Coordinates of C-alpha atoms in Angstrom, one line a residue:
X129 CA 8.8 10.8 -40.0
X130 CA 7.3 8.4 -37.2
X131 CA 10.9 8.3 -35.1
X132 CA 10.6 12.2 -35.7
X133 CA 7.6 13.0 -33.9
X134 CA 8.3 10.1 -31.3
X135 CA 11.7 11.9 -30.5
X136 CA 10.0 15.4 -30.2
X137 CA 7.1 13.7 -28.5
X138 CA 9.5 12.7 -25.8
X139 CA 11.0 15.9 -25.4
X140 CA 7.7 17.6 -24.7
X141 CA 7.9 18.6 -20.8
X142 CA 5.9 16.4 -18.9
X143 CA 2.5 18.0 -17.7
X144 CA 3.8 18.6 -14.2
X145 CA 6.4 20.6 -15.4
X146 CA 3.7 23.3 -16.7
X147 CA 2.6 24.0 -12.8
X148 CA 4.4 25.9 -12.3
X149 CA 6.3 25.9 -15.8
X150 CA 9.7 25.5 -16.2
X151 CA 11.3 27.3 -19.0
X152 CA 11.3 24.8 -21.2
X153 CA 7.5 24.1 -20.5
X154 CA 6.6 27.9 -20.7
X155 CA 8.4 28.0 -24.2
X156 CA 6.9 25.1 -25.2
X157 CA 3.4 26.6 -24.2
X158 CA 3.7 30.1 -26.0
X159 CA 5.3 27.9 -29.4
X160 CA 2.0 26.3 -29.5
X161 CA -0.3 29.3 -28.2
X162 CA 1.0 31.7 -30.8
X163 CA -1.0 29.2 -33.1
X164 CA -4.2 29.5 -31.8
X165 CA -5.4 31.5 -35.2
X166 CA -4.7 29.2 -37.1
X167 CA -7.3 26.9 -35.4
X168 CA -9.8 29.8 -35.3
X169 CA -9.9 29.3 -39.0
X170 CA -12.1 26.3 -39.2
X171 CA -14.7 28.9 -37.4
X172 CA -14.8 30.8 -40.2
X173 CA -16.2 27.8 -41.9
X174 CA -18.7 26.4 -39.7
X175 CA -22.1 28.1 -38.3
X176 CA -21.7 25.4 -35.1
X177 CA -21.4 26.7 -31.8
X178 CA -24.0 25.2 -29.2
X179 CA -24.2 27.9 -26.5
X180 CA -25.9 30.7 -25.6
X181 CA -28.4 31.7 -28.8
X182 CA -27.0 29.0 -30.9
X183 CA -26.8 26.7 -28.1
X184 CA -28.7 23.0 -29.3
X185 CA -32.4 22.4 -28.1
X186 CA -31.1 18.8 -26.4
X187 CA -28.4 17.1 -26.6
X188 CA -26.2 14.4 -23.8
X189 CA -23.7 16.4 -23.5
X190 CA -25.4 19.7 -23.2
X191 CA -24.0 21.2 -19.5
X192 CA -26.2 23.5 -17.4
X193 CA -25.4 27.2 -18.5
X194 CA -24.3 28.7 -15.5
X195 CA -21.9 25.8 -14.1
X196 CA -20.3 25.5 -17.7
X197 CA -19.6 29.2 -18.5
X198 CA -18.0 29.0 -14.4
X199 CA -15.6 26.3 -15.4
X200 CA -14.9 27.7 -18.8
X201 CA -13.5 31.1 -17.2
X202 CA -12.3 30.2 -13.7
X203 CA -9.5 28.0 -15.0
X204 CA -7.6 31.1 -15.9
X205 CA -6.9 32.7 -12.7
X206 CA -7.0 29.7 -10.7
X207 CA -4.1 28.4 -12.7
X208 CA -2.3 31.8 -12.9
X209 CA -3.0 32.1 -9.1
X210 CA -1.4 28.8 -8.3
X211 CA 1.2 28.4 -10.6
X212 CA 2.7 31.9 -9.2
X213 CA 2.2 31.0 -5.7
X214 CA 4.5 27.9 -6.3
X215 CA 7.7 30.0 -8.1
X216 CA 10.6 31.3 -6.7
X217 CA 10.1 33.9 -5.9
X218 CA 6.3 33.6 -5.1
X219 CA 3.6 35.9 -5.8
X220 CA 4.1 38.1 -2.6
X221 CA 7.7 38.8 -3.3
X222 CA 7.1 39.6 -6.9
X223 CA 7.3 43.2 -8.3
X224 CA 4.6 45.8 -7.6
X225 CA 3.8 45.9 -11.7
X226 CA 3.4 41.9 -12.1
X227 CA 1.3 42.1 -8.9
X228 CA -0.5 44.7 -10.9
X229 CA -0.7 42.2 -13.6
X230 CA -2.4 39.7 -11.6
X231 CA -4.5 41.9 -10.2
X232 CA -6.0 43.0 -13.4
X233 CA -6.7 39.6 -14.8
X234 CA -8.3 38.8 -12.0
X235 CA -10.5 41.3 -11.7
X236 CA -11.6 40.7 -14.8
X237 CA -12.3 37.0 -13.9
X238 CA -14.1 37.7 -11.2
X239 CA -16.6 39.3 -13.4
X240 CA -16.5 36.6 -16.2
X241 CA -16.7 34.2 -14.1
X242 CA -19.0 34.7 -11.0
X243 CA -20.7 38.3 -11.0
X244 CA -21.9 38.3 -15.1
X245 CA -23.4 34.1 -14.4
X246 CA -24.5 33.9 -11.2
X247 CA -26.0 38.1 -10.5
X248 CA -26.1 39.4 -13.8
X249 CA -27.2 37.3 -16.7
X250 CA -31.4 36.3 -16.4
X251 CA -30.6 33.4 -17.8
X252 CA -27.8 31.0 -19.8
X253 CA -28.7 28.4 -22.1
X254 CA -27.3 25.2 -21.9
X255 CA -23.5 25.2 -23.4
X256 CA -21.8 21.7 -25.2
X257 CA -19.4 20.3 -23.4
X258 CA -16.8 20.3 -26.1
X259 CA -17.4 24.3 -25.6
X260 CA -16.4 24.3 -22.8
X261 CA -13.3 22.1 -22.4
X262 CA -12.1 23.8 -25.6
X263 CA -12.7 27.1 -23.7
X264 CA -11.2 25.5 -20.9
X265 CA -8.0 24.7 -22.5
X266 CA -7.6 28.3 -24.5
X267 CA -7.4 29.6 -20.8
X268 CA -5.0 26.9 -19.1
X269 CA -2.9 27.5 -21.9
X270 CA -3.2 31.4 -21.5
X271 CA -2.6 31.7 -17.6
X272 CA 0.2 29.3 -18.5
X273 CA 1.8 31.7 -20.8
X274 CA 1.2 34.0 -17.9
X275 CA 2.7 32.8 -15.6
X276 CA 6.0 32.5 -16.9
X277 CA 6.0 35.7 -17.9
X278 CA 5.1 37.0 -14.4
X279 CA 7.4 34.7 -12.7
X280 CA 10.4 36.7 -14.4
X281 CA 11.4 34.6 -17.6
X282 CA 13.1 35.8 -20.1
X283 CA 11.7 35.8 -23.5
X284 CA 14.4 35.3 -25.9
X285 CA 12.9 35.5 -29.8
X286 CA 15.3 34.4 -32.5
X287 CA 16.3 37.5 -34.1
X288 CA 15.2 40.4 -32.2
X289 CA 16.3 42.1 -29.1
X290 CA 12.8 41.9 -27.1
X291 CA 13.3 41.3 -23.6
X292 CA 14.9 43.1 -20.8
X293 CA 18.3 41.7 -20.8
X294 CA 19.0 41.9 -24.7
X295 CA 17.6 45.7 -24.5
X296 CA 19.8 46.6 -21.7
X297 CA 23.1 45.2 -23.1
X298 CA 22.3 47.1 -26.4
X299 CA 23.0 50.3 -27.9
X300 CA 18.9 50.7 -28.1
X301 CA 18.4 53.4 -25.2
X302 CA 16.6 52.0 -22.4
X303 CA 13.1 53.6 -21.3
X304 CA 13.3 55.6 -18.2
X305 CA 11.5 54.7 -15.4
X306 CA 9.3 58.2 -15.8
X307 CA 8.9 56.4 -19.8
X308 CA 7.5 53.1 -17.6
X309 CA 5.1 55.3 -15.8
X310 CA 3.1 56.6 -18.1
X311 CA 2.6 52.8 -20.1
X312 CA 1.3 51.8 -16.1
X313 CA -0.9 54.7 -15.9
X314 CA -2.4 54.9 -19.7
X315 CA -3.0 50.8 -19.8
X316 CA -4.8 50.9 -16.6
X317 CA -6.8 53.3 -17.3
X318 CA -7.2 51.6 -21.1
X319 CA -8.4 48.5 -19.2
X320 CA -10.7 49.7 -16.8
X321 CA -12.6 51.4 -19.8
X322 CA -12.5 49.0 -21.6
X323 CA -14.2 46.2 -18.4
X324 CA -16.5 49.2 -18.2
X325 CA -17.7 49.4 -21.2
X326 CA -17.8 45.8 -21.9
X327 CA -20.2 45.4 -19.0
X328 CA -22.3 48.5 -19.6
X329 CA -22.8 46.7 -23.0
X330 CA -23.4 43.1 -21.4
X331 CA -25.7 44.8 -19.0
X332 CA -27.7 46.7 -21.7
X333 CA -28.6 43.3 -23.4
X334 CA -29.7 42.0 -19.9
X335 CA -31.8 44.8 -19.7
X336 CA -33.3 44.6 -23.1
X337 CA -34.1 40.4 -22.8
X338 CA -35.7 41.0 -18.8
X339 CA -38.1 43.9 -20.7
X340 CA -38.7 41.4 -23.3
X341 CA -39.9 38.3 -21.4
X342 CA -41.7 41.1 -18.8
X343 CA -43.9 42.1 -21.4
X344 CA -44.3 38.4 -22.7
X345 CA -45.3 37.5 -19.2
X346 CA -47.6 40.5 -18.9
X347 CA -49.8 39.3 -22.1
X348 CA -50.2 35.7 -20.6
X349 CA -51.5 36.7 -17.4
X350 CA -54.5 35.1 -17.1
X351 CA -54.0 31.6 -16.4
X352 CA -57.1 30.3 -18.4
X353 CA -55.7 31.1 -21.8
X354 CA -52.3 30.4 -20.8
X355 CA -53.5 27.0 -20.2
X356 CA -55.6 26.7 -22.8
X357 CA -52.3 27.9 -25.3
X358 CA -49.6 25.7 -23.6
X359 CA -49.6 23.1 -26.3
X360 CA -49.3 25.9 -28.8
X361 CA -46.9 28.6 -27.7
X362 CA -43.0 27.4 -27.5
X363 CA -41.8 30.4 -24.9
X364 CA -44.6 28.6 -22.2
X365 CA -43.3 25.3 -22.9
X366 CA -39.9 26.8 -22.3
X367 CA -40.7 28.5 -19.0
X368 CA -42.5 25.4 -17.9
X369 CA -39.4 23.2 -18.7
X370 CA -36.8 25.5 -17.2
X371 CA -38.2 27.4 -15.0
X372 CA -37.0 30.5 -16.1
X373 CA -39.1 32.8 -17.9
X374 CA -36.3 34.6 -19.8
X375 CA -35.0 30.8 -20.7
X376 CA -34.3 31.3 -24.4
X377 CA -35.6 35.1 -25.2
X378 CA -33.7 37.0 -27.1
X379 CA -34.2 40.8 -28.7
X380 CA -31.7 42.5 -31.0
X381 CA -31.0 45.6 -29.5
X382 CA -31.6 48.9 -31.1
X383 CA -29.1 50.7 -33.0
X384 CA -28.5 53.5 -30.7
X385 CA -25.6 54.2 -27.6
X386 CA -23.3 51.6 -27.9
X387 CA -24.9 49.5 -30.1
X388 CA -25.4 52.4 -33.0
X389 CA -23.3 51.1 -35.1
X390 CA -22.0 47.5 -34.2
X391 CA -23.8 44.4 -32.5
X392 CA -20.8 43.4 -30.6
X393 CA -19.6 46.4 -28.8
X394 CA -18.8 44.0 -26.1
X395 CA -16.4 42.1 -27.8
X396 CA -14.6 45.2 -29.3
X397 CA -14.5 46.5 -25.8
X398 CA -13.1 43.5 -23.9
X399 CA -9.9 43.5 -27.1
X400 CA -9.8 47.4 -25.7
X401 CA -9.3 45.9 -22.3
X402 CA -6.8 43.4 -22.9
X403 CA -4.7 46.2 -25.4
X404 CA -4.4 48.3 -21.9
X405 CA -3.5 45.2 -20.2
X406 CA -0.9 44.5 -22.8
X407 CA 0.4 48.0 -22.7
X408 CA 1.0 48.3 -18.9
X409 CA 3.4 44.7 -19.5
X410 CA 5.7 46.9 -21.2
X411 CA 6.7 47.7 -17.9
X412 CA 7.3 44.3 -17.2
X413 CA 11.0 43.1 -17.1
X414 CA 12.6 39.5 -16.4
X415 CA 13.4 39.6 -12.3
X416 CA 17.2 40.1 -13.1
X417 CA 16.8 43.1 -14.1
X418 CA 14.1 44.5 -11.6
X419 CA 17.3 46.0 -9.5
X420 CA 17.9 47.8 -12.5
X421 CA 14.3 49.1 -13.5
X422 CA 13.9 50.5 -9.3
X423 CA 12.3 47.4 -7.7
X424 CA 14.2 45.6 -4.7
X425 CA 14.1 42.2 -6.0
X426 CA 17.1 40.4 -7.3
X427 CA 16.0 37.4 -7.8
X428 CA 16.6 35.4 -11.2
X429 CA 13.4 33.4 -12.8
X430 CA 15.6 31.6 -15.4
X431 CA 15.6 32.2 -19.2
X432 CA 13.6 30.2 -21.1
X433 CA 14.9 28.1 -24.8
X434 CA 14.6 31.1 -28.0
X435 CA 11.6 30.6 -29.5
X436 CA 11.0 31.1 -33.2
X437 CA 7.9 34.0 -33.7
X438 CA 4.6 32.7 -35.8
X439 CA 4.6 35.1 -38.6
X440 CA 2.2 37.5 -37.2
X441 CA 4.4 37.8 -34.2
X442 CA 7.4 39.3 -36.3
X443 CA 5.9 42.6 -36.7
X444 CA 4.7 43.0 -33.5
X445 CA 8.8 41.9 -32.3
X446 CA 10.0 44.2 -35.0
X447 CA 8.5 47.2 -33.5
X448 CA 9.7 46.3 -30.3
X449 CA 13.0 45.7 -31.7
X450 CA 13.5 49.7 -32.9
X451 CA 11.6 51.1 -29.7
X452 CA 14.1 49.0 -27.2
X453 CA 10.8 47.7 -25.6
X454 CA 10.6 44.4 -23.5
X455 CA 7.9 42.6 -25.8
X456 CA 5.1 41.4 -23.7
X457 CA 4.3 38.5 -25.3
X458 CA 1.8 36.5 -23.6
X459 CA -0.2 39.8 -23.6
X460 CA 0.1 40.5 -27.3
X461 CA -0.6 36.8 -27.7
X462 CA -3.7 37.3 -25.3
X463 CA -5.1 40.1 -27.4
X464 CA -4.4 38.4 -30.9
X465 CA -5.9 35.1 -29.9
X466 CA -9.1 36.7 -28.5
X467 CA -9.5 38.7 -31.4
X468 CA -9.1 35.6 -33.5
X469 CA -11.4 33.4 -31.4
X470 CA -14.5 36.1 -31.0
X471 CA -14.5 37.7 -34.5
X472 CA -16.0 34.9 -36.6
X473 CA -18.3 34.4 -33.6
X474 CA -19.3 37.9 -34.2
X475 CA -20.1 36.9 -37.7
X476 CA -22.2 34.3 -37.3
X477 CA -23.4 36.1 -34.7
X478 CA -24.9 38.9 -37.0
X479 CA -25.9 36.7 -39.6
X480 CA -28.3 34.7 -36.6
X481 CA -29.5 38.5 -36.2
X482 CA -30.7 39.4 -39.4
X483 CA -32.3 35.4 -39.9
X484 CA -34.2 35.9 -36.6
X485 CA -35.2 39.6 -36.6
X486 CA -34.5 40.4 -40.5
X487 CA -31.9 43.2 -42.1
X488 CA -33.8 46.0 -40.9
X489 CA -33.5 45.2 -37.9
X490 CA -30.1 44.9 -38.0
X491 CA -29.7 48.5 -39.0
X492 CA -27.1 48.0 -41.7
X493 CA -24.9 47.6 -38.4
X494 CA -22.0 45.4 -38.8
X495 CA -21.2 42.8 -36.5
X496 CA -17.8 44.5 -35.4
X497 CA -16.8 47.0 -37.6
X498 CA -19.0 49.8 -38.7
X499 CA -21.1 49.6 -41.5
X500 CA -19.5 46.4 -42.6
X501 CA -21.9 43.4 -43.5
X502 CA -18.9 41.0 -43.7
X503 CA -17.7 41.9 -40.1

């Protein structure tokens, strides 16, 4: 067992081979990305997760809110960014649709991780560091993934004709360019209503916790009594220790637009944005076949070793299989994993709800899905 795992240790790529990756190192990154769930589950299991409501009162290795939550999401495109400027061919001679690509992801980076922090949140409480590097690492390892894709490999999958060259050379008809167009147009359009949404939802709860420390503030304002109730009122001692007078205040937001029926319309709306995102990659083809799909480069990324599909993947394949799609992996992978990773969060997240504000409060809402207590 031990010369086992020693001989597949050594034939790991080395870390330099993942910027930008080779195939071998962008195989190797989607075999072990296409796991993520399964290391989701132990969140299903444990209430911990030390940011933002839950975040812990003190603790060493607590990291200021607003730096953490900038690391945490501006590892994605800095890494997609680079790795694609160092490939043959580089970013600028890539396709118009992987340009696309980039373009999307990054705009929704932008947002995550400057505009919500630093100009739209009123506050952030302190987030653990091992948050962060584990959210760190979920998006090294998804740019990664990325940028392979983007770059032009080939995504050979044991058993099923799902990527450009296998659907060209087989008797599957191949989608028509006027076929391409409309997956380009509907994701796009999928995506940006889905970013739109998730921030109008962001945005509402901003909006709802401001209010709520306003009319905090408003009953404290004569400074005799707040004086005389510091030792006694925790949001004072808060404000005094932070600075902040929205440090730490949180509402429940009534059942009504978006959040009528769910808590965590945001969440549903940011896997919305990344299913548009997936479904404009359909249009996505290795680079040695981009003469053949109406682009003008000819270029050839390499084809990276056959990987063998989690279970959950083999539908998804399968589908693309009879439809003679390119499967955009990394994207389905993208969605799956965030889906995985934010609905026990959502969970716990309702069950902090009804603790804090009680069940009717919560509306019967469920924390993701309608009118379900579990979810």
């Amino acid at each position: 067992m031990g010369s086992v795992l020693s001989t597949a240790w050594a034939n790991l790529p080395s870390f330099m081979d993942f910027h930008p990756p080779t195939p071998a190192a962008y195989t190797t990154a989607l075999a072990v990305f296409q796991y993520f769930p399964v290391f989701t589950l132990i969140e299903w299991v444990l209430s911990w997760y030390p940011a933002g409501k839950t975040s812990l009162k003190s603790s060493p290795f607590n990291i200021p809110g607003r730096l953490a939550w900038f690391a945490m999401e501006i590892v994605g495109p800095v890494n997609l960014l680079y790795n694609l400027s160092h490939t043959t061919p580089s970013l600028a001679e890539l396709p118009m649709i992987n340009k696309l690509m980039v373009a999307l992801y990054c705009t929704h980076y932008a947002n995550r991780a400057i505009i919500s922090p630093f100009f739209s949140a009123p506050s952030m409480s302190p987030i653990h560091a091992f948050v962060m590097c584990s959210a760190m690492l979920f998006n090294w390892f998804n740019s990664s993934c990325l940028s392979g894709w983007l770059a032009g490999y080939e995504i050979p999958i044991e058993g099923y004709r799902t990527n450009g060259a296998q659907v060209m050379s087989s008797s599957t008809p191949f989608v028509p360019p006027t076929r391409l167009m409309v997956f380009i147009i509907a994701g796009t359009i999928i995506f940006f209503y889905g970013m739109a949404q998730n921030i109008r939802a962001e945005t509402t709860l901003f909006r709802l916790r401001r209010e709520e420390a306003d009319r905090r503030a408003s009953k404290r304002s004569d400074i005799h009594s707040r004086d005389l109730d510091r030792d006694h009122n925790p949001d004072l001692q808060k404000k005094d220790r932070n600075g902040n007078k929205y440090h730490k205040v949180y509402v429940i937001p009534p059942a009504s637009g978006l959040f009528r029926y769910i808590l965590y319309p945001h969440f549903v709306f940011e896997w919305l944005e990344w299913t548009g995102f997936a479904l404009v990659g359909l249009a996505v083809f290795p680079l040695t076949l981009s003469m053949k799909v109406g682009t003008t480069t000819t270029a050839s990324a390499g084809v990276a070793p056959a990987l063998r599909p989690a279970p959950w993947i083999i539908p998804v394949a399968w589908v693309a299989d009879k439809l003679g799609l390119p499967l955009p992996l990394p994207a389905v992978l993208f969605v799956i994993n965030a889906v995985a990773n934010m609905v026990p969060h959502a969970r716990w997240g309702r069950k902090w709800y009804v603790e804090k504000f009680g069940a009717k409060a919560v509306a019967g809402r469920g924390a993701v899905v309608p009118c379900c207590e579990f979810l």
